Amino acid sequence: MVMMNTCCGIHRVRRMAIFAGREMHHSCKVLVVGGGTGGCTMAAKLARKFDKAPNHVIVVEPSEIHYYQPMFTLIGGGLKKFQSSRRFMGDVLPKKAQWLKDSVMSFEPESNKVTTSNGDTIQYDLMIVAMGLQLYWAKIPGLVDALRDPDSQVCSIYGPETVQGVFDKMKKTTRGPGVFTFPHTPVKCPGAPQKIAYIAEDFWTRKNHRKDIEVIYNTSLPVIFGVKKYADALWGVCERRNIRVNLQTSLTEINRDKKEAVFENLKNPGEKITQQYSFLHVCPPMGPPDVLKNHPVLTNEAGFLAVDAKTLRHNRFNNIYGIGDCTTTPNSKTMAAIASQAKVLHQNILDDLKGKSLQGVYNGYASCPLVTGPGKCILAEFDYNLQPLETFPVDQKNEMWIMYFMKKEFFPFLYWNFMLKGYWNGPEFIRKLLKVFKKSS
Ligand code: FAD
Ligand code: UQ1
């Protein structure tokens, strides 16, 4: 255990920014690295707390645009407009926090300092790391060029720059195999690679092309979904709709001239399977950002920020916390998980600032609205033990219109208006309320 300053006092720096040549030196009480879902949510909660002292919270975030990424699945299926997934970063980050439009390049956790790509340094009392996942497009030979080629019929909902091409390519497909992939790495929203398959299958059925298009879902995983209850329901959907599922089948290469995708059979490593495609949807391999991986003192072997799965505090540095996709917590990497983590993290940081022991415990809650077509959705909710943890007093393994409505209209509303402002802590209170209601009825 490396000894560290606790966040709450030993290192009392004045909140300030000093010029030293062209670089600046900043200092703050709380530094938030990343202004995506987790970073923005935590900055909002804490900036409100330090209301009277502006610039106590600094957010370092290089991007001008903040995306509501769950919308990408519906945009890919032609069910929502791209515009509805984006807002200017300056409009969503809290006004009471200071936004540095820059990237963290290196961490010095022993001296509570980071350096940015501009050469600025930021001294902090407490740091929250919320850097998300990096998409490793280049790890699949042929993928980058195929995605850039509008005639290639290769597409992906996973990037803001690629999602806009998906529906056009879906519309152009009238015959031949439609192939969907899931990589051999952890991913954000592990349901999304199959949701887009269901939406495409539904679209081709409505257009009367289905008899000429074989739909194939090739996943590196040994299961269709990690939670048995929902996996059983999803196998039922695939059987009813004649979607072929190949488990432990991992995309390794794309040859766009021949319209061939090469897969490795993970049940027999080294064995290659070549698959023709007319439409290929790729979920790219992903992992922690390189900057984090370059600091093994902060991470596990795979490069994820090493935090305690319950408290979200760093395993070695007491004044570092993590939230969201970039950490080692073994939950499903979703926005729904982050809403629950944010509640726990907020409580633990306030306890820490008061010098108390940490009381907040994250139970691994995650949720995945598994859209199976327009108007149809299975709302999966579960915990660290992969046990269902459902909010509503209905059997959520069933496809329901109301769940689809929530995915399409209610969750985005909740996100922009409550979660990013620090007011949405996940559905736990609704679950408790409905449980009481259910018992007394
Ligand atoms: P992000 O929101 O990705 O933010 C990370 C931020 O860190 C970025 O803004 C980035 O610019 C910044 N950053 C990176 N490096 C640096 C650096 N060096 N310095 C400073 N800043 C840096 N979740 C659900 O709950 N339900 C769904 O239905 C759902 N569907 C999804 C569908 C798709 C297609 C995708 C892609 C995701 C989906 N998700 C869903 C997952 C959800 O969007 C993510 O889990 C969530 O946004 C992750 O938040 P985060 O804060 O960890 O990372
Ligand atoms: C959720 O809280 C959330 O964050 C806003 C999502 O992200 C888009 C979700 O997809 C889901 C399912 C939840 C969970 C919320 C309820 C009401 C079950």
Coordinates of C-alpha atoms and ligand atoms in Angstrom, one line a residue:
M1 CA 0.0 0.0 0.0
V2 CA 1.5 3.3 -1.1
M3 CA 1.0 6.0 1.6
M4 CA -0.9 8.9 0.2
N5 CA -2.2 12.3 1.3
T6 CA -5.8 11.9 2.1
C7 CA -7.8 14.3 0.1
C8 CA -9.1 16.3 2.9
G9 CA -6.5 18.6 4.2
I10 CA -2.8 17.7 4.3
H11 CA -2.3 19.2 0.9
R12 CA -4.0 22.6 1.3
V13 CA -3.2 24.6 -1.9
R14 CA -4.7 27.9 -2.8
R15 CA -7.1 27.6 -5.7
M16 CA -5.2 29.3 -8.4
A17 CA -3.7 29.3 -11.9
I18 CA -0.2 30.7 -12.5
F19 CA 1.5 31.3 -15.8
A20 CA 5.0 29.9 -16.2
G21 CA 6.0 30.8 -19.8
R22 CA 3.2 29.5 -22.0
E23 CA 2.2 26.7 -19.6
M24 CA -0.1 27.2 -16.7
H25 CA -0.2 25.7 -13.3
H26 CA -3.6 25.1 -11.9
S27 CA -4.7 23.8 -8.5
C28 CA -8.0 22.6 -7.3
K29 CA -9.8 20.6 -4.7
V30 CA -11.2 18.1 -7.1
L31 CA -9.8 17.2 -10.5
V32 CA -12.1 15.3 -12.8
V33 CA -10.3 13.7 -15.8
G34 CA -12.8 13.2 -18.6
G35 CA -16.1 15.1 -19.1
G36 CA -18.2 12.1 -20.5
T37 CA -21.0 10.5 -18.7
G38 CA -19.1 9.7 -15.4
G39 CA -17.0 12.8 -15.3
C40 CA -19.8 15.3 -16.1
T41 CA -22.2 13.6 -13.6
M42 CA -19.6 13.8 -10.7
A43 CA -18.5 17.3 -11.6
A44 CA -22.1 18.5 -11.4
K45 CA -22.6 16.8 -8.0
L46 CA -19.4 18.2 -6.5
A47 CA -19.4 21.7 -8.1
R48 CA -22.8 22.2 -6.5
K49 CA -21.4 21.1 -3.2
F50 CA -18.5 23.6 -3.4
D51 CA -20.9 26.3 -4.6
K52 CA -19.3 29.2 -2.7
A53 CA -15.8 28.5 -4.0
P54 CA -15.6 28.7 -7.8
N55 CA -13.0 26.6 -9.5
H56 CA -12.8 24.1 -6.7
V57 CA -13.7 21.6 -9.4
I58 CA -11.6 21.4 -12.6
V59 CA -12.7 19.1 -15.5
V60 CA -10.1 18.2 -18.1
E61 CA -11.9 17.2 -21.3
P62 CA -10.5 17.6 -24.9
S63 CA -13.8 17.1 -26.8
E64 CA -16.1 20.0 -27.9
I65 CA -19.0 17.6 -28.1
H66 CA -20.7 15.4 -25.5
Y67 CA -22.5 12.4 -27.0
Y68 CA -25.4 10.4 -25.5
Q69 CA -23.9 7.1 -26.8
P70 CA -26.9 4.9 -26.1
M71 CA -28.7 6.8 -28.9
F72 CA -26.2 5.4 -31.4
T73 CA -28.0 2.0 -31.6
L74 CA -31.2 3.7 -32.6
I75 CA -29.5 6.1 -35.0
G76 CA -27.8 3.1 -36.7
G77 CA -31.2 1.6 -37.2
G78 CA -32.7 4.7 -38.6
L79 CA -35.0 5.2 -35.6
K80 CA -33.4 8.5 -34.3
K81 CA -31.6 11.4 -35.8
F82 CA -27.8 11.8 -35.1
Q83 CA -28.4 15.4 -33.9
S84 CA -30.3 14.1 -30.9
S85 CA -27.2 12.4 -29.5
R86 CA -25.0 15.5 -29.3
R87 CA -24.7 18.6 -27.2
F88 CA -21.8 21.1 -26.9
M89 CA -19.6 20.1 -24.0
G90 CA -19.7 23.7 -22.7
D91 CA -23.4 23.5 -22.4
V92 CA -23.5 20.3 -20.4
L93 CA -20.5 20.7 -18.1
P94 CA -21.5 22.5 -14.8
K95 CA -21.0 26.2 -14.9
K96 CA -19.6 26.2 -11.4
A97 CA -16.7 24.0 -12.5
Q98 CA -13.7 25.1 -14.6
W99 CA -13.4 23.3 -17.9
L100 CA -9.9 22.9 -19.3
K101 CA -10.3 21.9 -23.0
D102 CA -7.2 19.7 -22.9
S103 CA -6.1 16.0 -22.4
V104 CA -4.2 14.6 -19.5
M105 CA -1.0 13.2 -20.8
S106 CA 0.7 12.0 -17.6
F107 CA -0.1 11.3 -14.0
E108 CA 2.1 11.8 -10.9
P109 CA 0.0 10.3 -8.2
E110 CA 2.8 10.5 -5.6
S111 CA 2.8 14.3 -5.9
N112 CA -1.0 14.8 -6.6
K113 CA -0.3 16.2 -10.0
V114 CA -1.2 15.7 -13.7
T115 CA 0.3 17.2 -16.9
T116 CA -1.8 18.0 -19.9
S117 CA -1.0 17.9 -23.6
N118 CA -0.4 21.7 -23.6
G119 CA 2.2 21.2 -20.9
D120 CA -0.1 22.7 -18.1
T121 CA 0.1 21.1 -14.7
I122 CA -2.8 20.6 -12.3
Q123 CA -2.4 20.0 -8.6
Y124 CA -5.3 18.4 -6.9
D125 CA -6.4 17.3 -3.4
L126 CA -8.6 14.6 -4.8
M127 CA -8.9 13.2 -8.3
I128 CA -11.7 11.3 -10.1
V129 CA -10.6 9.4 -13.2
A130 CA -13.5 9.0 -15.8
M131 CA -11.7 8.5 -19.1
G132 CA -14.0 5.9 -20.6
L133 CA -12.8 3.3 -23.1
Q134 CA -10.6 3.7 -26.2
L135 CA -11.9 2.0 -29.4
Y136 CA -9.1 0.0 -31.0
W137 CA -10.3 0.1 -34.6
A138 CA -6.8 -0.5 -36.0
K139 CA -6.5 -3.9 -34.3
I140 CA -8.7 -5.5 -37.0
P141 CA -6.7 -5.3 -40.2
G142 CA -8.8 -3.9 -43.0
L143 CA -11.4 -2.3 -40.7
V144 CA -10.3 1.3 -40.8
D145 CA -10.2 1.5 -44.6
A146 CA -13.5 -0.5 -44.9
L147 CA -15.2 2.0 -42.6
R148 CA -14.0 5.0 -44.6
D149 CA -15.2 3.5 -47.9
P150 CA -18.9 4.4 -48.5
D151 CA -19.2 1.4 -50.8
S152 CA -17.8 -1.2 -48.5
Q153 CA -21.0 -2.2 -46.7
V154 CA -18.9 -2.3 -43.4
C155 CA -20.2 -0.2 -40.6
S156 CA -20.3 0.4 -36.9
I157 CA -22.6 2.1 -34.4
Y158 CA -19.7 2.4 -31.9
G159 CA -18.1 5.7 -33.1
P160 CA -19.7 9.1 -33.5
E161 CA -17.9 9.3 -36.9
T162 CA -19.1 5.9 -38.0
V163 CA -22.6 5.6 -36.7
Q164 CA -24.0 8.0 -39.4
G165 CA -23.1 5.5 -42.2
V166 CA -24.9 2.5 -40.7
F167 CA -28.5 3.0 -41.8
D168 CA -27.5 3.9 -45.4
K169 CA -25.6 0.6 -45.7
M170 CA -28.5 -1.3 -44.1
K171 CA -30.9 0.2 -46.7
K172 CA -28.5 -0.8 -49.5
T173 CA -28.5 -4.4 -48.5
T174 CA -31.1 -6.5 -50.3
R175 CA -29.5 -10.0 -50.4
G176 CA -26.6 -12.0 -49.1
P177 CA -25.4 -12.5 -45.5
G178 CA -25.8 -9.7 -42.9
V179 CA -23.1 -10.4 -40.3
F180 CA -22.7 -8.8 -36.9
T181 CA -19.7 -9.1 -34.6
F182 CA -18.7 -8.9 -30.9
P183 CA -15.0 -8.7 -30.1
H184 CA -12.6 -10.6 -27.8
T185 CA -12.3 -7.7 -25.3
P186 CA -14.5 -6.0 -22.7
V187 CA -16.9 -3.6 -24.4
K188 CA -19.3 -0.8 -23.4
C189 CA -22.9 -1.8 -23.6
P190 CA -22.3 -5.5 -24.3
G191 CA -25.9 -5.7 -25.6
A192 CA -25.5 -3.2 -28.4
P193 CA -23.8 -5.5 -30.9
Q194 CA -26.8 -7.8 -30.9
K195 CA -29.4 -5.0 -30.6
I196 CA -28.3 -3.6 -34.0
A197 CA -28.7 -7.1 -35.4
Y198 CA -32.3 -7.4 -34.2
I199 CA -33.1 -3.9 -35.5
A200 CA -31.5 -4.7 -39.0
E201 CA -33.3 -8.0 -39.1
D202 CA -36.6 -6.3 -38.4
F203 CA -35.9 -3.6 -41.1
W204 CA -35.0 -6.2 -43.8
T205 CA -38.2 -8.2 -42.9
R206 CA -40.3 -5.0 -43.3
K207 CA -38.7 -4.3 -46.7
N208 CA -39.4 -7.9 -47.8
H209 CA -35.7 -8.7 -48.2
R210 CA -35.5 -11.1 -45.4
K211 CA -35.9 -14.3 -47.4
D212 CA -32.7 -13.3 -49.3
I213 CA -30.6 -12.2 -46.3
E214 CA -29.2 -14.6 -43.9
V215 CA -28.6 -12.9 -40.5
I216 CA -25.6 -14.1 -38.5
Y217 CA -24.4 -12.9 -35.1
N218 CA -20.7 -14.0 -34.4
T219 CA -19.7 -13.3 -30.8
S220 CA -16.4 -14.0 -29.1
L221 CA -18.3 -14.7 -25.9
P222 CA -19.3 -18.3 -24.8
V223 CA -22.8 -17.0 -24.1
I224 CA -25.3 -14.8 -25.9
F225 CA -25.7 -12.6 -22.7
G226 CA -24.1 -12.9 -19.3
V227 CA -27.4 -13.1 -17.3
K228 CA -29.1 -16.5 -17.8
K229 CA -32.7 -15.2 -17.5
Y230 CA -32.2 -12.7 -20.3
A231 CA -29.9 -15.1 -22.3
D232 CA -32.8 -17.6 -22.4
A233 CA -35.1 -14.9 -23.7
L234 CA -32.7 -13.8 -26.3
W235 CA -32.1 -17.4 -27.6
G236 CA -35.9 -17.5 -28.0
V237 CA -35.8 -14.3 -30.1
C238 CA -33.0 -15.6 -32.3
E239 CA -34.8 -18.9 -32.8
R240 CA -38.1 -17.3 -33.7
R241 CA -36.5 -14.9 -36.1
N242 CA -34.1 -17.4 -37.6
I243 CA -30.9 -15.5 -36.6
R244 CA -27.9 -17.7 -36.6
V245 CA -25.7 -17.3 -33.5
N246 CA -22.1 -18.5 -33.5
L247 CA -20.5 -18.4 -30.1
Q248 CA -16.7 -18.0 -29.5
T249 CA -16.2 -16.7 -33.0
S250 CA -14.0 -13.7 -33.1
L251 CA -13.4 -11.3 -36.0
T252 CA -9.7 -11.0 -36.9
E253 CA -9.5 -9.4 -40.4
I254 CA -11.6 -7.8 -43.2
N255 CA -10.9 -8.1 -46.9
R256 CA -13.2 -5.5 -48.4
D257 CA -12.3 -6.2 -52.0
K258 CA -13.6 -9.8 -51.7
K259 CA -16.3 -8.8 -49.2
E260 CA -14.9 -11.4 -46.8
A261 CA -14.5 -11.4 -43.0
V262 CA -12.1 -13.7 -41.3
F263 CA -13.0 -15.1 -37.9
E264 CA -11.1 -17.2 -35.4
N265 CA -12.8 -20.2 -33.8
L266 CA -12.0 -19.6 -30.2
K267 CA -13.0 -23.2 -29.3
N268 CA -10.1 -24.3 -31.5
P269 CA -7.6 -21.5 -31.3
G270 CA -5.8 -20.8 -34.6
E271 CA -8.7 -22.2 -36.7
K272 CA -9.8 -19.6 -39.2
I273 CA -13.3 -19.3 -40.8
T274 CA -13.9 -17.1 -43.8
Q275 CA -17.3 -15.6 -44.1
Q276 CA -18.8 -13.7 -47.1
Y277 CA -20.9 -10.7 -46.2
S278 CA -23.2 -8.2 -48.0
F279 CA -23.4 -6.2 -44.8
L280 CA -20.9 -6.3 -41.9
H281 CA -21.6 -4.6 -38.6
V282 CA -18.4 -4.5 -36.4
C283 CA -18.2 -3.8 -32.7
P284 CA -14.5 -3.0 -32.5
P285 CA -12.1 -4.3 -29.8
M286 CA -11.7 -1.8 -27.0
G287 CA -9.9 -1.2 -23.8
P288 CA -8.5 1.5 -21.4
P289 CA -7.0 4.7 -22.9
D290 CA -3.3 4.5 -23.7
V291 CA -2.6 7.3 -21.2
L292 CA -3.9 5.1 -18.4
K293 CA -2.1 2.0 -19.7
N294 CA 1.2 4.0 -19.6
H295 CA 0.8 4.3 -15.8
P296 CA 0.9 0.8 -14.5
V297 CA 1.1 2.2 -10.9
L298 CA -2.5 3.2 -11.4
T299 CA -3.9 0.2 -13.2
N300 CA -4.3 -3.6 -13.3
E301 CA -2.4 -5.7 -15.9
A302 CA -4.9 -4.8 -18.6
G303 CA -4.6 -1.1 -18.0
F304 CA -7.9 -0.4 -16.2
L305 CA -7.8 2.0 -13.2
A306 CA -7.5 -0.3 -10.2
V307 CA -10.3 0.6 -7.8
D308 CA -12.1 -1.2 -5.0
A309 CA -15.2 -2.7 -6.5
K310 CA -17.4 -1.5 -3.6
T311 CA -16.1 1.9 -2.7
L312 CA -14.6 3.0 -6.1
R313 CA -11.6 4.3 -4.3
H314 CA -8.2 3.5 -5.9
N315 CA -6.5 0.5 -4.4
R316 CA -3.2 2.3 -3.7
F317 CA -3.8 6.0 -3.7
N318 CA -6.4 7.1 -1.2
N319 CA -7.2 10.4 -2.9
I320 CA -7.9 8.9 -6.3
Y321 CA -11.3 7.5 -7.3
G322 CA -12.7 6.1 -10.5
I323 CA -16.0 5.9 -12.2
G324 CA -17.4 4.4 -15.4
D325 CA -15.9 2.4 -18.2
C326 CA -12.2 2.9 -17.5
T327 CA -12.1 1.1 -14.1
T328 CA -11.6 -2.5 -13.0
T329 CA -15.1 -2.9 -11.4
P330 CA -16.5 -6.1 -12.9
N331 CA -19.9 -4.7 -13.8
S332 CA -21.4 -4.4 -17.3
K333 CA -20.0 -1.1 -18.7
T334 CA -23.1 1.0 -19.1
M335 CA -24.5 4.4 -18.4
A336 CA -27.0 2.9 -16.0
A337 CA -24.1 1.4 -14.0
I338 CA -22.6 4.9 -13.8
A339 CA -25.8 6.4 -12.4
S340 CA -25.6 4.0 -9.5
Q341 CA -21.8 4.4 -9.1
A342 CA -22.2 8.2 -9.0
K343 CA -24.4 8.0 -5.9
V344 CA -21.9 5.8 -4.1
L345 CA -18.9 7.8 -5.2
H346 CA -20.6 11.1 -4.1
Q347 CA -21.3 9.7 -0.7
N348 CA -17.8 8.3 -0.3
I349 CA -16.1 11.5 -1.4
L350 CA -18.1 13.6 1.0
D351 CA -17.3 11.1 3.8
D352 CA -13.6 11.3 2.8
L353 CA -13.7 15.1 2.9
K354 CA -15.1 14.9 6.4
G355 CA -12.3 12.5 7.4
K356 CA -14.9 9.7 7.9
S357 CA -14.5 6.1 6.7
L358 CA -16.3 5.3 3.5
Q359 CA -19.9 4.0 3.8
G360 CA -21.1 3.9 0.2
V361 CA -21.1 0.5 -1.4
Y362 CA -21.7 -0.2 -5.1
N363 CA -23.5 -3.5 -5.7
G364 CA -22.6 -3.7 -9.4
Y365 CA -26.0 -2.6 -10.7
A366 CA -26.1 -2.4 -14.5
S367 CA -28.9 -2.3 -16.9
C368 CA -29.2 -2.9 -20.7
P369 CA -32.3 -2.1 -22.6
L370 CA -32.1 -4.9 -25.2
V371 CA -34.1 -3.4 -28.1
T372 CA -35.2 -6.3 -30.3
G373 CA -36.9 -4.1 -33.0
P374 CA -39.0 -0.9 -33.1
G375 CA -41.5 -1.0 -30.3
K376 CA -39.9 -4.1 -28.6
C377 CA -37.4 -4.2 -25.8
I378 CA -36.3 -6.5 -22.9
L379 CA -35.1 -4.3 -20.0
A380 CA -32.2 -6.3 -18.4
E381 CA -31.2 -5.2 -14.9
F382 CA -28.7 -7.1 -12.8
D383 CA -25.9 -6.9 -10.2
Y384 CA -22.3 -8.0 -9.7
N385 CA -23.5 -11.6 -9.2
L386 CA -25.3 -11.5 -12.6
Q387 CA -28.6 -11.9 -10.7
P388 CA -31.6 -10.0 -12.0
L389 CA -32.3 -6.8 -10.0
E390 CA -35.4 -5.5 -11.7
T391 CA -37.1 -2.2 -11.1
F392 CA -40.6 -2.8 -12.4
P393 CA -43.3 -5.2 -11.1
V394 CA -43.5 -7.0 -14.4
D395 CA -41.4 -9.9 -15.8
Q396 CA -38.7 -7.9 -17.6
K397 CA -37.5 -10.8 -19.7
N398 CA -40.5 -10.2 -22.0
E399 CA -40.3 -7.8 -24.9
M400 CA -42.3 -4.8 -24.1
W401 CA -43.3 -1.6 -25.9
I402 CA -43.1 0.5 -22.7
M403 CA -39.4 -0.5 -22.3
Y404 CA -38.8 0.6 -25.9
F405 CA -40.5 3.9 -25.2
M406 CA -38.3 4.5 -22.2
K407 CA -35.1 3.6 -24.2
K408 CA -36.1 5.9 -27.0
E409 CA -37.6 8.9 -25.2
F410 CA -37.4 8.7 -21.4
F411 CA -33.8 7.8 -20.8
P412 CA -32.4 10.5 -23.1
F413 CA -34.6 13.0 -21.3
L414 CA -33.4 11.7 -17.9
Y415 CA -29.8 11.9 -19.0
W416 CA -29.7 15.4 -20.4
N417 CA -32.0 17.0 -17.7
F418 CA -31.2 15.0 -14.6
M419 CA -28.1 12.7 -14.8
L420 CA -25.7 15.2 -16.3
K421 CA -26.9 17.8 -13.7
G422 CA -26.1 15.4 -10.9
Y423 CA -29.7 14.6 -10.0
W424 CA -30.1 11.0 -11.2
N425 CA -28.8 8.2 -9.0
G426 CA -30.2 5.2 -10.8
P427 CA -33.5 3.5 -10.2
E428 CA -32.9 2.0 -6.7
F429 CA -35.5 4.3 -5.1
I430 CA -38.1 3.4 -7.7
R431 CA -37.4 -0.3 -7.2
K432 CA -37.8 0.1 -3.4
L433 CA -41.0 2.2 -3.9
L434 CA -42.6 -0.3 -6.3
K435 CA -41.6 -3.2 -4.0
V436 CA -43.6 -1.7 -1.2
F437 CA -46.5 -1.0 -3.5
K438 CA -46.4 -4.5 -4.8
K439 CA -46.4 -6.1 -1.3
S440 CA -49.3 -4.0 -0.1
S441 CA -51.5 -4.5 -3.2
Ligands
FAD1 P1 -17.3 8.4 -21.7 O1 -18.7 8.9 -21.6 O2 -16.9 7.7 -23.0 O3 -16.3 9.6 -21.4 C1 -14.9 9.5 -21.4 C2 -14.4 10.9 -21.6 O4 -13.0 11.0 -21.3 C3 -14.6 11.4 -23.1 O5 -15.3 12.5 -23.2 C4 -13.1 11.5 -23.5 O6 -12.9 12.6 -24.4 C5 -12.4 11.8 -22.2 N1 -11.0 11.5 -22.2 C6 -10.4 10.4 -22.8 N2 -9.1 10.5 -22.6 C7 -8.8 11.7 -21.9 C8 -7.6 12.3 -21.4 N3 -6.4 11.8 -21.6 N4 -7.8 13.5 -20.7 C9 -9.0 14.0 -20.5 N5 -10.1 13.4 -20.9 C10 -10.0 12.3 -21.6 N6 -25.3 2.4 -21.7 C11 -26.5 2.2 -21.1 O7 -26.7 2.3 -19.9 N7 -27.6 1.9 -21.8 C12 -27.5 1.7 -23.2 O8 -28.5 1.4 -23.9 C13 -26.2 1.9 -23.8 N8 -26.1 1.8 -25.1 C14 -24.9 2.1 -25.7 C15 -24.7 1.9 -27.1 C16 -23.5 2.2 -27.7 C17 -23.4 2.0 -29.2 C18 -22.5 2.7 -27.0 C19 -21.2 3.1 -27.7 C20 -22.6 2.8 -25.6 C21 -23.8 2.5 -25.0 N9 -23.9 2.6 -23.6 C22 -25.1 2.3 -23.0 C23 -22.7 2.7 -22.7 C24 -22.5 4.1 -22.2 O9 -22.6 5.1 -23.2 C25 -21.1 4.2 -21.6 O10 -21.0 3.2 -20.6 C26 -20.9 5.5 -20.8 O11 -21.1 6.6 -21.7 C27 -19.4 5.6 -20.3 O12 -19.2 6.7 -19.6 P2 -17.7 7.1 -19.2 O13 -17.8 8.4 -18.5 O14 -17.0 6.0 -18.5 O15 -16.9 7.3 -20.6
UQ1_2 C1 -30.5 4.3 -16.5 O1 -30.5 4.8 -15.4 C2 -29.8 4.9 -17.5 O2 -29.1 6.1 -17.3 C3 -29.7 7.2 -17.6 C4 -29.7 4.3 -18.8 O3 -28.9 4.9 -19.7 C5 -29.3 5.2 -20.9 C6 -30.4 3.1 -19.1 O4 -30.4 2.6 -20.2 C7 -31.2 2.5 -18.0 C8 -32.0 1.3 -18.3 C9 -31.2 3.1 -16.7 C10 -32.0 2.4 -15.6 C11 -33.2 3.2 -15.3 C12 -34.4 2.6 -15.0 C13 -35.6 3.5 -14.7 C14 -34.7 1.2 -15.0

